[in-house]
Short mmCIF file of C-alpha atoms and ligand atoms in Angstrom, two decimals:
data_model
loop_
_atom_site.label_atom_id
_atom_site.label_comp_id
_atom_site.label_asym_id
_atom_site.label_seq_id
_atom_site.Cartn_x
_atom_site.Cartn_y
_atom_site.Cartn_z
CA UNK A 1 21.37 338.77 -3.87
CA UNK A 2 18.14 340.23 -5.07
CA UNK A 3 17.11 338.58 -8.32
CA UNK A 4 15.07 340.36 -10.94
CA UNK A 5 12.07 338.32 -12.01
CA UNK A 6 9.58 340.93 -13.17
CA UNK A 7 8.59 339.54 -16.56
CA UNK A 8 8.25 335.77 -16.96
CA UNK A 9 7.30 335.10 -20.59
CA UNK A 10 5.73 331.79 -21.62
CA UNK A 11 5.72 330.43 -25.13
CA UNK A 12 4.74 327.07 -26.65
CA UNK A 13 7.74 324.73 -26.68
CA UNK A 14 7.08 323.73 -30.28
CA UNK A 15 7.53 327.31 -31.52
CA UNK A 16 11.21 327.83 -32.23
CA UNK A 17 10.33 331.26 -33.62
CA UNK A 18 8.82 332.47 -30.33
CA UNK A 19 11.56 330.88 -28.22
CA UNK A 20 14.25 332.53 -30.34
CA UNK A 21 12.54 335.91 -30.15
CA UNK A 22 12.20 335.70 -26.36
CA UNK A 23 15.69 334.33 -25.72
CA UNK A 24 17.55 336.73 -28.00
CA UNK A 25 15.49 339.88 -28.58
CA UNK A 26 13.00 340.60 -25.83
CA UNK A 27 13.84 342.31 -22.52
CA UNK A 28 12.37 339.49 -20.44
CA UNK A 29 13.79 338.35 -17.12
CA UNK A 30 12.72 334.71 -17.54
CA UNK A 31 11.93 332.71 -20.66
CA UNK A 32 9.57 329.77 -20.08
CA UNK A 33 9.53 327.17 -22.83
CA UNK A 34 6.28 325.31 -22.29
CA UNK A 35 5.64 321.60 -22.70
CA UNK A 36 2.28 321.63 -20.87
CA UNK A 37 -0.96 323.37 -21.78
CA UNK A 38 0.50 325.66 -24.45
CA UNK A 39 1.33 322.58 -26.58
CA UNK A 40 -1.22 320.43 -28.45
CA UNK A 41 -1.45 316.83 -27.23
CA UNK A 42 -0.04 315.43 -30.46
CA UNK A 43 2.92 317.86 -30.45
CA UNK A 44 4.46 317.01 -27.05
CA UNK A 45 7.33 315.01 -28.55
CA UNK A 46 8.11 317.64 -31.15
CA UNK A 47 8.04 320.34 -28.45
CA UNK A 48 10.61 318.45 -26.35
CA UNK A 49 12.98 318.26 -29.33
CA UNK A 50 12.52 321.96 -30.11
CA UNK A 51 13.09 322.97 -26.50
CA UNK A 52 16.21 320.80 -26.32
CA UNK A 53 17.63 322.27 -29.52
CA UNK A 54 16.81 325.86 -28.52
CA UNK A 55 18.12 325.39 -25.00
CA UNK A 56 21.40 323.95 -26.24
CA UNK A 57 22.09 326.36 -29.08
CA UNK A 58 20.64 329.79 -28.26
CA UNK A 59 22.48 332.31 -26.13
CA UNK A 60 19.92 333.47 -23.54
CA UNK A 61 22.22 336.25 -22.29
CA UNK A 62 21.18 337.34 -18.81
CA UNK A 63 17.69 335.86 -19.21
CA UNK A 64 16.81 332.83 -17.10
CA UNK A 65 16.14 329.68 -19.11
CA UNK A 66 13.13 327.80 -17.73
CA UNK A 67 11.23 324.78 -19.02
CA UNK A 68 7.68 323.95 -17.92
CA UNK A 69 7.06 320.20 -17.88
CA UNK A 70 3.75 318.35 -17.56
CA UNK A 71 2.36 317.62 -14.06
CA UNK A 72 3.57 314.58 -12.13
CA UNK A 73 0.01 313.20 -12.35
CA UNK A 74 0.56 312.61 -16.08
CA UNK A 75 2.65 309.98 -17.86
CA UNK A 76 4.74 312.66 -19.59
CA UNK A 77 6.84 314.31 -16.91
CA UNK A 78 9.75 311.87 -16.85
CA UNK A 79 10.22 311.97 -20.62
CA UNK A 80 9.87 315.76 -20.47
CA UNK A 81 12.86 315.84 -18.10
CA UNK A 82 14.88 313.10 -19.80
CA UNK A 83 14.55 314.63 -23.24
CA UNK A 84 15.30 318.24 -22.24
CA UNK A 85 17.85 317.95 -19.41
CA UNK A 86 20.76 318.51 -21.83
CA UNK A 87 19.34 321.97 -22.51
CA UNK A 88 20.56 322.65 -18.97
CA UNK A 89 17.76 324.97 -17.86
CA UNK A 90 18.21 327.24 -14.85
CA UNK A 91 14.91 325.85 -13.59
CA UNK A 92 12.08 323.49 -14.34
CA UNK A 93 8.59 324.89 -13.82
CA UNK A 94 6.20 322.34 -12.32
CA UNK A 95 2.47 322.87 -12.90
CA UNK A 96 -0.42 321.78 -10.67
CA UNK A 97 1.77 321.02 -7.64
CA UNK A 98 -0.44 319.51 -4.93
CA UNK A 99 1.97 317.97 -2.44
CA UNK A 100 5.57 317.94 -1.24
CA UNK A 101 5.98 314.54 -2.93
CA UNK A 102 5.17 316.04 -6.32
CA UNK A 103 8.33 318.15 -6.01
CA UNK A 104 10.40 315.52 -4.22
CA UNK A 105 10.08 312.97 -7.00
CA UNK A 106 11.34 315.57 -9.47
CA UNK A 107 14.21 316.40 -7.09
CA UNK A 108 15.17 312.72 -6.92
CA UNK A 109 15.24 312.54 -10.70
CA UNK A 110 17.34 315.72 -10.97
CA UNK A 111 19.77 314.66 -8.25
CA UNK A 112 20.53 311.51 -10.21
CA UNK A 113 20.82 313.40 -13.50
CA UNK A 114 23.21 315.97 -12.02
CA UNK A 115 25.33 313.22 -10.50
CA UNK A 116 25.58 311.30 -13.79
CA UNK A 117 26.71 314.44 -15.61
CA UNK A 118 29.10 315.75 -12.96
CA UNK A 119 26.97 318.90 -12.60
CA UNK A 120 26.86 320.76 -9.30
CA UNK A 121 24.29 319.14 -6.98
CA UNK A 122 21.00 321.07 -6.77
CA UNK A 123 22.13 323.52 -9.46
CA UNK A 124 18.84 323.11 -11.33
CA UNK A 125 16.11 325.01 -9.53
CA UNK A 126 12.37 324.42 -9.34
CA UNK A 127 9.43 326.77 -9.69
CA UNK A 128 6.11 325.39 -8.48
CA UNK A 129 2.74 326.54 -9.83
CA UNK A 130 -0.16 326.57 -7.39
CA UNK A 131 -3.32 326.33 -9.48
CA UNK A 132 -5.59 323.78 -7.82
CA UNK A 133 -7.60 323.89 -4.59
CA UNK A 134 -5.50 321.07 -3.16
CA UNK A 135 -2.29 322.92 -3.98
CA UNK A 136 -3.54 325.95 -2.04
CA UNK A 137 -4.42 323.81 0.98
CA UNK A 138 -1.03 322.08 0.97
CA UNK A 139 1.11 325.22 0.54
CA UNK A 140 2.95 324.88 3.89
CA UNK A 141 4.25 321.41 2.93
CA UNK A 142 4.95 322.38 -0.68
CA UNK A 143 7.14 325.42 0.07
CA UNK A 144 9.10 323.41 2.63
CA UNK A 145 9.60 320.43 0.28
CA UNK A 146 13.03 321.27 -1.15
CA UNK A 147 15.85 323.83 -1.22
CA UNK A 148 15.70 323.68 -5.00
CA UNK A 149 12.48 325.67 -4.90
CA UNK A 150 13.37 329.16 -6.01
CA UNK A 151 9.95 330.65 -6.76
CA UNK A 152 6.25 329.95 -6.46
CA UNK A 153 3.87 330.87 -9.24
CA UNK A 154 0.16 331.51 -8.94
CA UNK A 155 -2.20 330.20 -11.65
CA UNK A 156 -5.66 331.73 -11.45
CA UNK A 157 -7.28 330.22 -14.54
CA UNK A 158 -6.78 326.55 -13.65
CA UNK A 159 -7.66 327.31 -10.04
CA UNK A 160 -10.95 328.96 -10.97
CA UNK A 161 -11.78 325.93 -13.11
CA UNK A 162 -10.90 323.57 -10.30
CA UNK A 163 -13.03 325.49 -7.80
CA UNK A 164 -15.98 326.16 -10.08
CA UNK A 165 -15.35 329.87 -9.58
CA UNK A 166 -16.29 332.48 -12.16
CA UNK A 167 -13.45 334.82 -13.16
CA UNK A 168 -14.10 338.52 -12.75
CA UNK A 169 -11.86 341.53 -13.50
CA UNK A 170 -11.54 342.23 -9.75
CA UNK A 171 -10.41 338.69 -8.99
CA UNK A 172 -11.93 338.36 -5.50
CA UNK A 173 -12.89 334.75 -6.35
CA UNK A 174 -9.17 333.79 -6.33
CA UNK A 175 -7.90 336.39 -3.90
CA UNK A 176 -7.41 334.03 -0.97
CA UNK A 177 -5.15 331.80 -3.06
CA UNK A 178 -3.29 334.74 -4.61
CA UNK A 179 -2.53 336.00 -1.13
CA UNK A 180 -1.68 332.54 0.23
CA UNK A 181 0.91 331.90 -2.51
CA UNK A 182 2.82 335.14 -1.93
CA UNK A 183 2.70 334.64 1.86
CA UNK A 184 4.06 331.09 1.62
CA UNK A 185 6.84 332.22 -0.72
CA UNK A 186 7.79 335.06 1.63
CA UNK A 187 8.01 332.64 4.55
CA UNK A 188 10.79 330.79 2.71
CA UNK A 189 12.37 333.91 1.16
CA UNK A 190 11.69 332.80 -2.38
CA UNK A 191 10.12 334.79 -5.20
CA UNK A 192 6.42 334.84 -6.00
CA UNK A 193 5.22 335.27 -9.58
CA UNK A 194 1.65 336.33 -10.27
CA UNK A 195 -0.81 334.74 -12.69
CA UNK A 196 -1.39 335.48 -16.38
CA UNK A 197 -3.39 338.39 -17.75
CA UNK A 198 -4.95 336.87 -20.84
CA UNK A 199 -6.06 340.03 -22.67
CA UNK A 200 -2.79 341.13 -24.26
CA UNK A 201 -4.56 344.08 -25.88
CA UNK A 202 -5.42 345.71 -22.54
CA UNK A 203 -2.25 347.43 -21.30
CA UNK A 204 -4.09 349.47 -18.64
CA UNK A 205 -5.77 346.36 -17.20
CA UNK A 206 -2.42 344.56 -17.03
CA UNK A 207 -0.71 347.55 -15.47
CA UNK A 208 -3.40 347.78 -12.80
CA UNK A 209 -3.26 344.08 -11.96
CA UNK A 210 0.56 344.12 -11.86
CA UNK A 211 0.56 347.12 -9.52
CA UNK A 212 -1.67 345.27 -7.07
CA UNK A 213 0.54 342.18 -7.33
CA UNK A 214 3.63 344.23 -6.49
CA UNK A 215 1.82 345.83 -3.55
CA UNK A 216 1.05 342.30 -2.31
CA UNK A 217 4.74 341.31 -2.46
CA UNK A 218 4.93 339.56 -5.83
CA UNK A 219 8.26 340.05 -7.60
CA UNK A 220 6.84 339.60 -11.08
CA UNK A 221 4.07 338.31 -13.25
CA UNK A 222 3.60 335.90 -16.12
CA UNK A 223 3.55 337.40 -19.61
CA UNK A 224 2.02 335.58 -22.57
CA UNK A 225 2.75 338.16 -25.28
CA UNK A 226 5.81 340.40 -25.97
CA UNK A 227 3.59 343.48 -25.66
CA UNK A 228 3.13 342.71 -21.95
CA UNK A 229 6.85 342.57 -21.15
CA UNK A 230 7.75 346.30 -20.88
CA UNK A 231 4.59 346.92 -18.84
CA UNK A 232 5.63 344.27 -16.32
CA UNK A 233 9.28 345.36 -16.19
CA UNK A 234 8.08 348.84 -15.37
CA UNK A 235 5.35 347.85 -12.91
CA UNK A 236 7.69 345.65 -10.85
CA UNK A 237 10.62 348.09 -10.77
CA UNK A 238 10.80 350.64 -7.97
CA UNK A 239 9.82 354.15 -9.08
CA UNK A 240 12.29 357.05 -8.97
CA UNK A 241 10.21 358.61 -6.20
CA UNK A 242 10.38 355.41 -4.15
CA UNK A 243 14.13 355.16 -4.61
CA UNK A 244 14.69 358.79 -3.61
CA UNK A 245 12.42 358.45 -0.59
CA UNK A 246 14.17 355.26 0.51
CA UNK A 247 17.59 356.87 0.14
CA UNK A 248 16.58 359.86 2.26
CA UNK A 249 14.88 357.68 4.86
CA UNK A 250 17.98 355.55 5.33
CA UNK A 251 20.18 358.66 5.63
CA UNK A 252 17.81 360.03 8.30
CA UNK A 253 17.81 356.66 10.05
CA UNK A 254 21.62 356.51 10.06
CA UNK A 255 21.80 360.03 11.52
CA UNK A 256 19.26 359.17 14.22
CA UNK A 257 21.03 355.92 15.10
CA UNK A 258 24.31 357.83 15.43
CA UNK A 259 22.54 360.19 17.83
CA UNK A 260 21.17 357.24 19.81
CA UNK A 261 17.55 357.51 18.57
CA UNK A 262 15.54 354.50 17.33
CA UNK A 263 12.08 355.55 16.17
CA UNK A 264 11.99 359.09 14.76
CA UNK A 265 9.66 361.49 12.98
CA UNK A 266 10.15 362.09 9.24
CA UNK A 267 7.90 364.36 7.19
CA UNK A 268 5.21 364.15 9.86
CA UNK A 269 5.23 360.34 10.15
CA UNK A 270 6.77 357.91 12.59
CA UNK A 271 9.62 355.84 11.16
CA UNK A 272 11.09 352.73 12.75
CA UNK A 273 12.75 349.50 11.66
CA UNK A 274 10.01 347.96 9.44
CA UNK A 275 10.03 351.08 7.23
CA UNK A 276 13.83 351.04 7.12
CA UNK A 277 13.82 347.40 6.07
CA UNK A 278 11.40 348.15 3.21
CA UNK A 279 13.57 351.10 2.21
CA UNK A 280 16.61 348.81 2.12
CA UNK A 281 14.65 346.36 -0.01
CA UNK A 282 13.73 349.10 -2.49
CA UNK A 283 17.41 350.08 -2.79
CA UNK A 284 18.47 346.46 -3.26
CA UNK A 285 15.88 346.14 -6.04
CA UNK A 286 17.05 349.39 -7.63
CA UNK A 287 20.58 348.01 -7.71
CA UNK A 288 19.42 344.69 -9.14
CA UNK A 289 17.47 346.40 -11.95
CA UNK A 290 20.39 348.74 -12.69
CA UNK A 291 18.44 351.85 -11.65
CA UNK A 292 21.19 352.57 -9.12
CA UNK A 293 24.87 351.65 -8.92
CA UNK A 294 25.96 348.95 -6.50
CA UNK A 295 27.62 351.51 -4.21
CA UNK A 296 24.88 354.18 -4.19
CA UNK A 297 22.95 352.78 -1.22
CA UNK A 298 24.94 354.89 1.24
CA UNK A 299 24.44 358.20 -0.60
N1 LIG B 1 6.77 334.56 -26.83
C1 LIG B 1 7.62 335.01 -27.79
N2 LIG B 1 7.20 335.62 -28.92
C2 LIG B 1 5.87 335.78 -29.06
C3 LIG B 1 4.95 335.33 -28.11
C4 LIG B 1 5.43 334.71 -26.94
N3 LIG B 1 4.62 334.25 -25.99
N4 LIG B 1 3.70 335.63 -28.51
C5 LIG B 1 3.83 336.25 -29.69
N5 LIG B 1 5.14 336.34 -30.05
C6 LIG B 1 5.72 336.97 -31.24
C7 LIG B 1 5.12 336.46 -32.54
O1 LIG B 1 5.82 335.35 -32.99
C8 LIG B 1 5.30 337.68 -33.43
O2 LIG B 1 6.66 337.73 -33.82
P1 LIG B 1 7.14 338.52 -35.16
O3 LIG B 1 6.60 339.91 -35.06
O4 LIG B 1 8.64 338.45 -35.07
O5 LIG B 1 6.56 337.75 -36.30
C9 LIG B 1 5.06 338.84 -32.49
O6 LIG B 1 5.40 338.35 -31.19
C10 LIG B 1 3.64 339.35 -32.48
O7 LIG B 1 2.76 338.28 -32.18
P2 LIG B 1 1.21 338.32 -32.54
O8 LIG B 1 1.04 338.11 -34.02
O9 LIG B 1 0.60 339.54 -31.97
O10 LIG B 1 0.67 337.10 -31.75
P3 LIG B 1 0.35 335.63 -32.29
O11 LIG B 1 -0.99 335.65 -32.97
O12 LIG B 1 1.51 335.13 -33.08
O13 LIG B 1 0.25 334.79 -30.95
C11 LIG B 1 -0.58 333.92 -28.90
C12 LIG B 1 -0.75 335.01 -29.98
C13 LIG B 1 -1.51 334.17 -27.76
C14 LIG B 1 -0.86 332.56 -29.55
C15 LIG B 1 0.90 333.99 -28.42
O14 LIG B 1 1.09 335.26 -27.87
C16 LIG B 1 1.35 332.90 -27.51
O15 LIG B 1 1.71 331.84 -27.96
N6 LIG B 1 1.37 333.14 -26.18
C17 LIG B 1 1.84 332.21 -25.19
C18 LIG B 1 0.88 331.06 -25.03
C19 LIG B 1 1.33 330.07 -23.97
O16 LIG B 1 2.49 329.76 -23.87
N7 LIG B 1 0.38 329.59 -23.15
C20 LIG B 1 0.65 328.65 -22.10
C21 LIG B 1 1.21 329.28 -20.87
S1 LIG B 1 0.15 330.37 -20.03
MG1 LIG B 2 -2.09 326.08 -15.79
#
């Protein structure tokens, strides 16, 4: 099943107001309650309690409930898990992942927790953030680390800091990593979620960056402000023109197959299986976003 993860909104875990707004009012696909860098050092404990309370009591509707913990290199991650597990998140988001072991130790902890509670094994998913040079180098091991991994996220700001790179609007300084993350995710058929766009008063800039991310294969992008959410939902949904084109292409393909033809010409261009597979993907996305009915793919 194609999942819709276009807008992934972060908010500080100690802000019940922002969590409530995201979980109950905003049209976000994923709500990420943060315990890491969005929370002041002296508010970590308070944030855990707020996240627990919000996670247990609010109705998130169809939105995914995610919690970002602190990295496994800190002394906080186990308490982050222990004190929020009863919120029963759909996934934990793990920052600064640098090795398969980073994820495996969290898996071990979750396996035990699920067992103790009689919850379905491996029902809690993981999302790993690649945002250090070492994380980029170790991507092949990291994506293969566990079946719990359901998405990879790219973090450009921490990465630039780690590399001593200077951020530019074009982003060429982090392009290798941005491309590596989406490629690794594709290899394991999991989602890739693109980095933040910090200027929440620049809708055109965000739209442009999101369009490139979608062209690269990203399924969505991090949002840090409600204003960014509709822009991302739109940028990562197939356009009407794409859906119509895909529908026609598949009909033409079906007719050619029935006539015993593989590759064929359509509107002056050669069409064969790779284009048909992308067309099928567009239709699956259109169904997942509700832009088309479940049974309209054979129109
Ligand atoms: N999630 C949910 N609601 C949010 C939000 C977010 N990330 N950011 C802002 N809001 C809400 C505000 O509470 C406010 O709600 P109201 O109109 O009901 O009162 C409304 O959206 C407008 O917010 P605004 O006043 O423009 O922004 P702000 O000054 O309150 O906050 C930031 C600005 C940057 C501090 C805030 O957007 C934020 O906390 N972003 C996420 C930061 C984060 O998590 N960083 C770490 C991960 S990258
Ligand atoms: Mg970070």
